[in-house]
Amino acid sequence: MRRKSTLTLAAGGVALAVGAALLMPGLGGFAADHLDPPARTDPSVDSTPDRAADIADLFAWHDDNNVNLVLTFAGPQATDQPGTYDRDVLYTINLSNASPRTTADMPIEVRFGPGNVDGSFGVQISGLPGVTGALSGPVETDLTKDGVMARAGLFDDPFFFDLQGFRDTGATGTLMFDSTRDFFAGQNLTAVVISIPKDRIANGDNPVDVWATTARFGGQL
């Protein structure tokens, strides 16, 4: 089994598995993005899926001091497979703390590139609030700069979902979910984890919206 980390998503505040999140207790939009759109990312539909650009989930929550963001992608995959670090994919975590809420006031951009040693990779994160320049360094390493912490690497997939129950429910029209059946158990994905001091993001009583996008340089394969 390859070395990986486990995401723990219980650090107070609100934890959302989302395509877009609202960092206010009791509110939020919930959506998973695994293998979506199927025509480009689902191996059962496309024989050459663009795994690197496939967002799995965006998790966003806060505690008393920090806003924590986790963008997962390129999963699920077997535990004997490496992390996915594609230099031609741009990952953006967008934060909005003012109207209009669909405008990214703080876009955080993440890119990967090969390291100085064959088989090694590095990550560069730019646009972090309160950070001068970019935060960069090797993957699978805790990186810190100007009070922000980040880590990119291979993780155990934290998303819980009963895929069989979903399919059975769709086929029969009767809810058939089983809370003990997790399709993603024992599978990995690649993720970027970022922790930012909350006072750099908060804007009075305004809600904070969070969403993520990917873009491939040069277009689709």
PDB file of C-alpha atoms in Angstrom:
ATOM      1  CA  MET A   1       0.000   0.000   0.000  1.00  0.00           C
ATOM      2  CA  ARG A   2       1.329   3.426  -0.883  1.00  0.00           C
ATOM      3  CA  ARG A   3       1.916   5.994   1.824  1.00  0.00           C
ATOM      4  CA  LYS A   4      -1.113   8.191   2.272  1.00  0.00           C
ATOM      5  CA  SER A   5      -2.734  10.475   4.811  1.00  0.00           C
ATOM      6  CA  THR A   6      -6.191  10.392   6.329  1.00  0.00           C
ATOM      7  CA  LEU A   7      -8.423  13.453   6.253  1.00  0.00           C
ATOM      8  CA  THR A   8     -10.160  14.177   9.554  1.00  0.00           C
ATOM      9  CA  LEU A   9     -13.128  16.489   9.023  1.00  0.00           C
ATOM     10  CA  ALA A  10     -14.420  17.108  12.531  1.00  0.00           C
ATOM     11  CA  ALA A  11     -12.587  20.246  13.639  1.00  0.00           C
ATOM     12  CA  GLY A  12     -15.599  22.291  14.711  1.00  0.00           C
ATOM     13  CA  GLY A  13     -17.740  24.657  12.674  1.00  0.00           C
ATOM     14  CA  VAL A  14     -19.367  23.150   9.604  1.00  0.00           C
ATOM     15  CA  ALA A  15     -17.917  20.501   7.304  1.00  0.00           C
ATOM     16  CA  LEU A  16     -19.502  20.251   3.860  1.00  0.00           C
ATOM     17  CA  ALA A  17     -18.819  17.890   0.974  1.00  0.00           C
ATOM     18  CA  VAL A  18     -19.767  20.266  -1.750  1.00  0.00           C
ATOM     19  CA  GLY A  19     -19.470  21.602  -5.233  1.00  0.00           C
ATOM     20  CA  ALA A  20     -20.133  24.998  -3.648  1.00  0.00           C
ATOM     21  CA  ALA A  21     -20.120  25.693   0.067  1.00  0.00           C
ATOM     22  CA  LEU A  22     -21.535  28.370   2.313  1.00  0.00           C
ATOM     23  CA  LEU A  23     -19.538  28.788   5.535  1.00  0.00           C
ATOM     24  CA  MET A  24     -22.443  29.520   7.838  1.00  0.00           C
ATOM     25  CA  PRO A  25     -23.751  27.032  10.457  1.00  0.00           C
ATOM     26  CA  GLY A  26     -26.936  25.351   9.317  1.00  0.00           C
ATOM     27  CA  LEU A  27     -26.704  26.433   5.698  1.00  0.00           C
ATOM     28  CA  GLY A  28     -25.024  25.032   2.635  1.00  0.00           C
ATOM     29  CA  GLY A  29     -25.280  23.411  -0.754  1.00  0.00           C
ATOM     30  CA  PHE A  30     -24.343  19.742  -1.057  1.00  0.00           C
ATOM     31  CA  ALA A  31     -23.026  18.111  -4.213  1.00  0.00           C
ATOM     32  CA  ALA A  32     -20.499  15.444  -5.139  1.00  0.00           C
ATOM     33  CA  ASP A  33     -18.596  15.712  -8.379  1.00  0.00           C
ATOM     34  CA  HIS A  34     -16.931  12.291  -8.733  1.00  0.00           C
ATOM     35  CA  LEU A  35     -16.741  11.165 -12.384  1.00  0.00           C
ATOM     36  CA  ASP A  36     -18.662  14.206 -13.610  1.00  0.00           C
ATOM     37  CA  PRO A  37     -19.106  15.036 -16.450  1.00  0.00           C
ATOM     38  CA  PRO A  38     -19.210  11.348 -17.377  1.00  0.00           C
ATOM     39  CA  ALA A  39     -18.315  11.997 -21.009  1.00  0.00           C
ATOM     40  CA  ARG A  40     -14.857  13.235 -19.942  1.00  0.00           C
ATOM     41  CA  THR A  41     -14.100  11.589 -16.586  1.00  0.00           C
ATOM     42  CA  ASP A  42     -16.026   8.321 -16.210  1.00  0.00           C
ATOM     43  CA  PRO A  43     -13.954   5.331 -17.441  1.00  0.00           C
ATOM     44  CA  SER A  44     -17.166   3.417 -18.167  1.00  0.00           C
ATOM     45  CA  VAL A  45     -18.081   6.120 -20.727  1.00  0.00           C
ATOM     46  CA  ASP A  46     -14.699   7.422 -21.914  1.00  0.00           C
ATOM     47  CA  SER A  47     -11.806   5.007 -22.465  1.00  0.00           C
ATOM     48  CA  THR A  48      -9.307   7.830 -21.830  1.00  0.00           C
ATOM     49  CA  PRO A  49     -10.848   9.732 -18.907  1.00  0.00           C
ATOM     50  CA  ASP A  50      -9.314  13.016 -17.800  1.00  0.00           C
ATOM     51  CA  ARG A  51      -8.764  11.896 -14.208  1.00  0.00           C
ATOM     52  CA  ALA A  52      -6.477  14.768 -13.246  1.00  0.00           C
ATOM     53  CA  ALA A  53      -9.157  17.366 -14.014  1.00  0.00           C
ATOM     54  CA  ASP A  54     -11.960  15.441 -12.301  1.00  0.00           C
ATOM     55  CA  ILE A  55     -12.978  17.106  -9.034  1.00  0.00           C
ATOM     56  CA  ALA A  56     -14.156  14.601  -6.458  1.00  0.00           C
ATOM     57  CA  ASP A  57     -15.281  16.891  -3.615  1.00  0.00           C
ATOM     58  CA  LEU A  58     -14.657  20.244  -2.004  1.00  0.00           C
ATOM     59  CA  PHE A  59     -14.763  20.274   1.789  1.00  0.00           C
ATOM     60  CA  ALA A  60     -14.944  23.607   3.643  1.00  0.00           C
ATOM     61  CA  TRP A  61     -15.313  24.297   7.345  1.00  0.00           C
ATOM     62  CA  HIS A  62     -14.092  26.642  10.035  1.00  0.00           C
ATOM     63  CA  ASP A  63     -13.129  26.571  13.679  1.00  0.00           C
ATOM     64  CA  ASP A  64     -12.488  29.518  15.990  1.00  0.00           C
ATOM     65  CA  ASN A  65      -9.235  30.459  14.267  1.00  0.00           C
ATOM     66  CA  ASN A  66      -9.020  29.021  10.759  1.00  0.00           C
ATOM     67  CA  VAL A  67     -10.926  28.356   7.576  1.00  0.00           C
ATOM     68  CA  ASN A  68     -10.029  24.886   6.300  1.00  0.00           C
ATOM     69  CA  LEU A  69     -10.343  23.931   2.636  1.00  0.00           C
ATOM     70  CA  VAL A  70      -9.873  20.495   1.076  1.00  0.00           C
ATOM     71  CA  LEU A  71     -10.100  19.956  -2.677  1.00  0.00           C
ATOM     72  CA  THR A  72     -10.005  16.304  -3.733  1.00  0.00           C
ATOM     73  CA  PHE A  73      -9.636  15.014  -7.289  1.00  0.00           C
ATOM     74  CA  ALA A  74      -8.505  12.105  -9.494  1.00  0.00           C
ATOM     75  CA  GLY A  75     -10.336   9.419  -7.599  1.00  0.00           C
ATOM     76  CA  PRO A  76     -11.376   6.977  -6.505  1.00  0.00           C
ATOM     77  CA  GLN A  77      -8.358   4.788  -7.188  1.00  0.00           C
ATOM     78  CA  ALA A  78      -6.702   1.675  -5.825  1.00  0.00           C
ATOM     79  CA  THR A  79      -4.257   2.119  -2.957  1.00  0.00           C
ATOM     80  CA  ASP A  80      -1.329   0.820  -5.016  1.00  0.00           C
ATOM     81  CA  GLN A  81      -1.553   3.804  -7.412  1.00  0.00           C
ATOM     82  CA  PRO A  82       0.422   7.070  -7.009  1.00  0.00           C
ATOM     83  CA  GLY A  83      -0.967  10.562  -6.577  1.00  0.00           C
ATOM     84  CA  THR A  84      -1.981  12.524  -9.681  1.00  0.00           C
ATOM     85  CA  TYR A  85       0.084  15.655 -10.397  1.00  0.00           C
ATOM     86  CA  ASP A  86      -0.630  17.036 -13.864  1.00  0.00           C
ATOM     87  CA  ARG A  87       1.297  20.212 -14.726  1.00  0.00           C
ATOM     88  CA  ASP A  88      -1.288  21.145 -17.381  1.00  0.00           C
ATOM     89  CA  VAL A  89      -4.279  21.339 -15.028  1.00  0.00           C
ATOM     90  CA  LEU A  90      -5.075  24.494 -13.059  1.00  0.00           C
ATOM     91  CA  TYR A  91      -7.089  23.965  -9.858  1.00  0.00           C
ATOM     92  CA  THR A  92      -8.870  27.009  -8.442  1.00  0.00           C
ATOM     93  CA  ILE A  93     -10.602  27.290  -5.075  1.00  0.00           C
ATOM     94  CA  ASN A  94     -12.783  30.398  -5.185  1.00  0.00           C
ATOM     95  CA  LEU A  95     -13.912  32.342  -2.126  1.00  0.00           C
ATOM     96  CA  SER A  96     -16.480  35.130  -2.156  1.00  0.00           C
ATOM     97  CA  ASN A  97     -17.143  37.244   0.959  1.00  0.00           C
ATOM     98  CA  ALA A  98     -19.090  40.110  -0.640  1.00  0.00           C
ATOM     99  CA  SER A  99     -21.782  40.752  -3.231  1.00  0.00           C
ATOM    100  CA  PRO A 100     -22.170  39.620  -5.898  1.00  0.00           C
ATOM    101  CA  ARG A 101     -21.726  36.187  -4.352  1.00  0.00           C
ATOM    102  CA  THR A 102     -20.907  34.598  -7.697  1.00  0.00           C
ATOM    103  CA  THR A 103     -17.724  36.654  -8.062  1.00  0.00           C
ATOM    104  CA  ALA A 104     -14.515  35.185  -6.684  1.00  0.00           C
ATOM    105  CA  ASP A 105     -13.008  37.771  -4.353  1.00  0.00           C
ATOM    106  CA  MET A 106     -10.148  35.448  -3.405  1.00  0.00           C
ATOM    107  CA  PRO A 107      -9.293  32.887  -6.111  1.00  0.00           C
ATOM    108  CA  ILE A 108      -6.657  30.455  -4.845  1.00  0.00           C
ATOM    109  CA  GLU A 109      -4.799  28.754  -7.708  1.00  0.00           C
ATOM    110  CA  VAL A 110      -2.996  25.419  -7.405  1.00  0.00           C
ATOM    111  CA  ARG A 111      -0.568  23.919  -9.928  1.00  0.00           C
ATOM    112  CA  PHE A 112       1.799  20.954  -9.909  1.00  0.00           C
ATOM    113  CA  GLY A 113       5.126  20.396 -11.610  1.00  0.00           C
ATOM    114  CA  PRO A 114       7.989  17.882 -11.703  1.00  0.00           C
ATOM    115  CA  GLY A 115      10.674  18.146  -9.024  1.00  0.00           C
ATOM    116  CA  ASN A 116      14.444  18.131  -9.350  1.00  0.00           C
ATOM    117  CA  VAL A 117      14.596  14.363  -8.813  1.00  0.00           C
ATOM    118  CA  ASP A 118      13.025  11.927 -11.272  1.00  0.00           C
ATOM    119  CA  GLY A 119       9.596  10.868 -10.059  1.00  0.00           C
ATOM    120  CA  SER A 120       9.234  13.748  -7.608  1.00  0.00           C
ATOM    121  CA  PHE A 121       6.643  16.529  -7.784  1.00  0.00           C
ATOM    122  CA  GLY A 122       6.064  19.941  -6.308  1.00  0.00           C
ATOM    123  CA  VAL A 123       3.019  22.143  -5.733  1.00  0.00           C
ATOM    124  CA  GLN A 124       2.582  25.907  -6.085  1.00  0.00           C
ATOM    125  CA  ILE A 125      -0.347  27.704  -4.456  1.00  0.00           C
ATOM    126  CA  SER A 126      -0.932  31.358  -5.274  1.00  0.00           C
ATOM    127  CA  GLY A 127      -3.554  33.899  -4.252  1.00  0.00           C
ATOM    128  CA  LEU A 128      -3.573  32.859  -0.580  1.00  0.00           C
ATOM    129  CA  PRO A 129      -4.945  35.732   1.535  1.00  0.00           C
ATOM    130  CA  GLY A 130      -2.199  37.417   3.540  1.00  0.00           C
ATOM    131  CA  VAL A 131       0.620  35.458   1.884  1.00  0.00           C
ATOM    132  CA  THR A 132       3.328  37.300  -0.019  1.00  0.00           C
ATOM    133  CA  GLY A 133       3.950  35.551  -3.316  1.00  0.00           C
ATOM    134  CA  ALA A 134       3.236  31.858  -3.775  1.00  0.00           C
ATOM    135  CA  LEU A 135       3.490  29.022  -1.274  1.00  0.00           C
ATOM    136  CA  SER A 136       5.452  26.203  -2.901  1.00  0.00           C
ATOM    137  CA  GLY A 137       7.310  23.028  -2.045  1.00  0.00           C
ATOM    138  CA  PRO A 138       7.278  19.250  -2.479  1.00  0.00           C
ATOM    139  CA  VAL A 139       4.083  17.196  -2.335  1.00  0.00           C
ATOM    140  CA  GLU A 140       3.460  14.946   0.674  1.00  0.00           C
ATOM    141  CA  THR A 141       4.907  17.699   2.877  1.00  0.00           C
ATOM    142  CA  ASP A 142       3.364  20.177   5.327  1.00  0.00           C
ATOM    143  CA  LEU A 143       4.102  23.623   3.904  1.00  0.00           C
ATOM    144  CA  THR A 144       3.743  26.867   5.838  1.00  0.00           C
ATOM    145  CA  LYS A 145       4.139  30.544   4.956  1.00  0.00           C
ATOM    146  CA  ASP A 146       2.852  33.750   6.549  1.00  0.00           C
ATOM    147  CA  GLY A 147       0.518  31.850   8.871  1.00  0.00           C
ATOM    148  CA  VAL A 148      -1.018  29.581   6.204  1.00  0.00           C
ATOM    149  CA  MET A 149      -0.581  25.802   6.158  1.00  0.00           C
ATOM    150  CA  ALA A 150      -1.004  23.613   3.079  1.00  0.00           C
ATOM    151  CA  ARG A 151      -0.357  20.033   2.022  1.00  0.00           C
ATOM    152  CA  ALA A 152      -0.869  18.265  -1.304  1.00  0.00           C
ATOM    153  CA  GLY A 153      -0.652  14.524  -1.706  1.00  0.00           C
ATOM    154  CA  LEU A 154      -2.333  11.155  -1.620  1.00  0.00           C
ATOM    155  CA  PHE A 155      -5.191  10.690   0.844  1.00  0.00           C
ATOM    156  CA  ASP A 156      -7.773   8.127   1.844  1.00  0.00           C
ATOM    157  CA  ASP A 157     -11.023   9.196   0.119  1.00  0.00           C
ATOM    158  CA  PRO A 158     -13.066  10.846   2.918  1.00  0.00           C
ATOM    159  CA  PHE A 159     -16.369  10.854   1.011  1.00  0.00           C
ATOM    160  CA  PHE A 160     -18.968   8.317   2.212  1.00  0.00           C
ATOM    161  CA  PHE A 161     -21.465   7.107  -0.359  1.00  0.00           C
ATOM    162  CA  ASP A 162     -23.562   4.012  -0.985  1.00  0.00           C
ATOM    163  CA  LEU A 163     -23.349   3.743  -4.784  1.00  0.00           C
ATOM    164  CA  GLN A 164     -25.286   0.487  -4.922  1.00  0.00           C
ATOM    165  CA  GLY A 165     -28.092   2.020  -2.874  1.00  0.00           C
ATOM    166  CA  PHE A 166     -28.131   5.045  -5.169  1.00  0.00           C
ATOM    167  CA  ARG A 167     -28.470   2.872  -8.244  1.00  0.00           C
ATOM    168  CA  ASP A 168     -31.082   0.609  -6.645  1.00  0.00           C
ATOM    169  CA  THR A 169     -33.091   3.626  -5.514  1.00  0.00           C
ATOM    170  CA  GLY A 170     -33.023   5.079  -9.020  1.00  0.00           C
ATOM    171  CA  ALA A 171     -34.109   1.786 -10.549  1.00  0.00           C
ATOM    172  CA  THR A 172     -36.959   1.039  -8.113  1.00  0.00           C
ATOM    173  CA  GLY A 173     -38.110   4.462  -6.909  1.00  0.00           C
ATOM    174  CA  THR A 174     -37.786   3.179  -3.329  1.00  0.00           C
ATOM    175  CA  LEU A 175     -35.087   4.408  -0.966  1.00  0.00           C
ATOM    176  CA  MET A 176     -32.596   1.532  -0.627  1.00  0.00           C
ATOM    177  CA  PHE A 177     -29.554   3.109   1.001  1.00  0.00           C
ATOM    178  CA  ASP A 178     -27.457   1.190   3.531  1.00  0.00           C
ATOM    179  CA  SER A 179     -25.483   3.312   6.010  1.00  0.00           C
ATOM    180  CA  THR A 180     -22.894   0.543   6.446  1.00  0.00           C
ATOM    181  CA  ARG A 181     -22.080   0.287   2.719  1.00  0.00           C
ATOM    182  CA  ASP A 182     -19.402   2.734   1.510  1.00  0.00           C
ATOM    183  CA  PHE A 183     -18.335   2.535  -2.134  1.00  0.00           C
ATOM    184  CA  PHE A 184     -15.272   4.712  -1.471  1.00  0.00           C
ATOM    185  CA  ALA A 185     -13.941   2.746   1.500  1.00  0.00           C
ATOM    186  CA  GLY A 186     -10.358   1.592   1.024  1.00  0.00           C
ATOM    187  CA  GLN A 187      -9.758   3.825  -1.996  1.00  0.00           C
ATOM    188  CA  ASN A 188      -7.476   6.813  -2.459  1.00  0.00           C
ATOM    189  CA  LEU A 189      -7.463  10.134  -4.258  1.00  0.00           C
ATOM    190  CA  THR A 190      -5.248  13.197  -4.526  1.00  0.00           C
ATOM    191  CA  ALA A 191      -6.037  16.283  -2.471  1.00  0.00           C
ATOM    192  CA  VAL A 192      -4.919  19.787  -1.586  1.00  0.00           C
ATOM    193  CA  VAL A 193      -5.483  20.798   2.049  1.00  0.00           C
ATOM    194  CA  ILE A 194      -5.260  24.482   3.054  1.00  0.00           C
ATOM    195  CA  SER A 195      -5.752  26.169   6.427  1.00  0.00           C
ATOM    196  CA  ILE A 196      -6.068  29.989   6.453  1.00  0.00           C
ATOM    197  CA  PRO A 197      -6.558  32.321   9.453  1.00  0.00           C
ATOM    198  CA  LYS A 198     -10.265  33.082   9.576  1.00  0.00           C
ATOM    199  CA  ASP A 199      -9.843  36.837  10.003  1.00  0.00           C
ATOM    200  CA  ARG A 200      -8.295  37.034   6.520  1.00  0.00           C
ATOM    201  CA  ILE A 201     -11.493  35.727   4.949  1.00  0.00           C
ATOM    202  CA  ALA A 202     -14.305  36.965   7.188  1.00  0.00           C
ATOM    203  CA  ASN A 203     -16.049  40.151   6.082  1.00  0.00           C
ATOM    204  CA  GLY A 204     -18.334  41.212   8.907  1.00  0.00           C
ATOM    205  CA  ASP A 205     -21.543  39.192   8.889  1.00  0.00           C
ATOM    206  CA  ASN A 206     -21.333  38.427   5.177  1.00  0.00           C
ATOM    207  CA  PRO A 207     -21.568  34.740   4.224  1.00  0.00           C
ATOM    208  CA  VAL A 208     -18.520  33.160   2.615  1.00  0.00           C
ATOM    209  CA  ASP A 209     -19.188  31.142  -0.537  1.00  0.00           C
ATOM    210  CA  VAL A 210     -16.659  28.549  -1.674  1.00  0.00           C
ATOM    211  CA  TRP A 211     -16.497  26.674  -4.983  1.00  0.00           C
ATOM    212  CA  ALA A 212     -13.820  24.992  -7.082  1.00  0.00           C
ATOM    213  CA  THR A 213     -12.997  24.631 -10.765  1.00  0.00           C
ATOM    214  CA  THR A 214     -10.419  22.895 -12.925  1.00  0.00           C
ATOM    215  CA  ALA A 215      -9.101  23.962 -16.291  1.00  0.00           C
ATOM    216  CA  ARG A 216      -6.781  22.106 -18.655  1.00  0.00           C
ATOM    217  CA  PHE A 217      -4.218  24.178 -20.523  1.00  0.00           C
ATOM    218  CA  GLY A 218      -4.562  23.501 -24.237  1.00  0.00           C
ATOM    219  CA  GLY A 219      -8.098  22.163 -23.938  1.00  0.00           C
ATOM    220  CA  GLN A 220      -9.349  18.616 -23.542  1.00  0.00           C
ATOM    221  CA  LEU A 221      -7.309  15.607 -24.590  1.00  0.00           C
TER     222      LEU A 221
END
